[in-house]
Amino acid sequence: MAIYGYIRVSTDMQTVENQRFEIINFCNRNNIGPVDEWVEETVSGGKEYQKRRLGKLLRRLKKTIC
């Protein structure tokens, strides 16, 4: 099973590095394997998730589960 890391920032002034660092630490603390694939996007949280990379990732995961 693949492990995905999803990172979203809403402005150009934010960076993905802090979020990536925290996700990696979370995985390490909880004995979760390394992240196989990172999904990153810069988009407002107000935009519907189906129209973001998150929606694409969720559709992909649903296909592998069903």
mmCIF file of C-alpha atoms in Angstrom:
data_model
loop_
_atom_site.group_PDB
_atom_site.id
_atom_site.type_symbol
_atom_site.label_atom_id
_atom_site.label_comp_id
_atom_site.label_asym_id
_atom_site.label_seq_id
_atom_site.Cartn_x
_atom_site.Cartn_y
_atom_site.Cartn_z
ATOM 1 C CA MET A 1 0.000 0.000 0.000
ATOM 2 C CA ALA A 2 1.341 3.423 -0.963
ATOM 3 C CA ILE A 3 1.596 6.236 1.560
ATOM 4 C CA TYR A 4 0.682 9.702 0.314
ATOM 5 C CA GLY A 5 1.534 13.011 1.904
ATOM 6 C CA TYR A 6 -0.808 15.905 1.068
ATOM 7 C CA ILE A 7 0.437 19.457 1.523
ATOM 8 C CA ARG A 8 -1.613 22.576 0.801
ATOM 9 C CA VAL A 9 -0.562 26.160 1.187
ATOM 10 C CA SER A 10 -2.920 29.002 0.414
ATOM 11 C CA THR A 11 -0.486 31.820 -0.341
ATOM 12 C CA ASP A 12 2.848 32.227 -2.058
ATOM 13 C CA MET A 13 4.249 33.435 1.266
ATOM 14 C CA GLN A 14 3.727 30.011 2.853
ATOM 15 C CA THR A 15 6.063 27.110 2.172
ATOM 16 C CA VAL A 16 5.574 23.389 2.031
ATOM 17 C CA GLU A 17 8.788 22.608 3.924
ATOM 18 C CA ASN A 18 7.300 22.980 7.419
ATOM 19 C CA GLN A 19 4.316 20.821 6.562
ATOM 20 C CA ARG A 20 6.513 18.170 4.969
ATOM 21 C CA PHE A 21 8.746 18.172 8.066
ATOM 22 C CA GLU A 22 5.746 17.700 10.382
ATOM 23 C CA ILE A 23 4.271 14.909 8.268
ATOM 24 C CA ILE A 24 7.608 13.080 8.241
ATOM 25 C CA ASN A 25 7.851 13.472 12.039
ATOM 26 C CA PHE A 26 4.284 12.196 12.455
ATOM 27 C CA CYS A 27 5.097 9.139 10.331
ATOM 28 C CA ASN A 28 8.234 8.461 12.351
ATOM 29 C CA ARG A 29 6.488 8.842 15.737
ATOM 30 C CA ASN A 30 3.684 6.519 14.682
ATOM 31 C CA ASN A 31 5.804 3.869 12.950
ATOM 32 C CA ILE A 32 4.308 4.668 9.563
ATOM 33 C CA GLY A 33 6.562 3.966 6.637
ATOM 34 C CA PRO A 34 8.058 6.741 4.570
ATOM 35 C CA VAL A 35 5.834 8.777 2.275
ATOM 36 C CA ASP A 36 5.896 7.257 -1.195
ATOM 37 C CA GLU A 37 4.378 10.190 -3.024
ATOM 38 C CA TRP A 38 3.852 13.843 -2.145
ATOM 39 C CA VAL A 39 0.916 15.846 -3.435
ATOM 40 C CA GLU A 40 1.461 19.584 -3.123
ATOM 41 C CA GLU A 41 -0.688 22.501 -4.137
ATOM 42 C CA THR A 42 -1.056 26.206 -3.573
ATOM 43 C CA VAL A 43 -4.767 26.902 -3.454
ATOM 44 C CA SER A 44 -7.345 28.457 -1.172
ATOM 45 C CA GLY A 45 -9.098 26.097 1.226
ATOM 46 C CA GLY A 46 -12.353 27.662 0.029
ATOM 47 C CA LYS A 47 -12.010 25.993 -3.361
ATOM 48 C CA GLU A 48 -13.978 22.743 -3.552
ATOM 49 C CA TYR A 49 -11.743 19.743 -2.878
ATOM 50 C CA GLN A 50 -13.025 17.998 -6.001
ATOM 51 C CA LYS A 51 -11.450 20.767 -8.093
ATOM 52 C CA ARG A 52 -8.106 20.547 -6.316
ATOM 53 C CA ARG A 53 -5.327 17.977 -6.428
ATOM 54 C CA LEU A 54 -6.859 16.555 -3.246
ATOM 55 C CA GLY A 55 -9.940 15.505 -5.221
ATOM 56 C CA LYS A 56 -7.770 13.787 -7.804
ATOM 57 C CA LEU A 57 -5.869 11.964 -5.055
ATOM 58 C CA LEU A 58 -9.084 10.837 -3.346
ATOM 59 C CA ARG A 59 -10.504 9.525 -6.648
ATOM 60 C CA ARG A 60 -7.260 7.622 -7.214
ATOM 61 C CA LEU A 61 -7.386 6.099 -3.733
ATOM 62 C CA LYS A 62 -11.032 5.143 -4.129
ATOM 63 C CA LYS A 63 -10.180 3.205 -7.319
ATOM 64 C CA THR A 64 -7.496 1.216 -5.493
ATOM 65 C CA ILE A 65 -9.772 0.407 -2.559
ATOM 66 C CA CYS A 66 -12.862 -0.616 -4.553
#
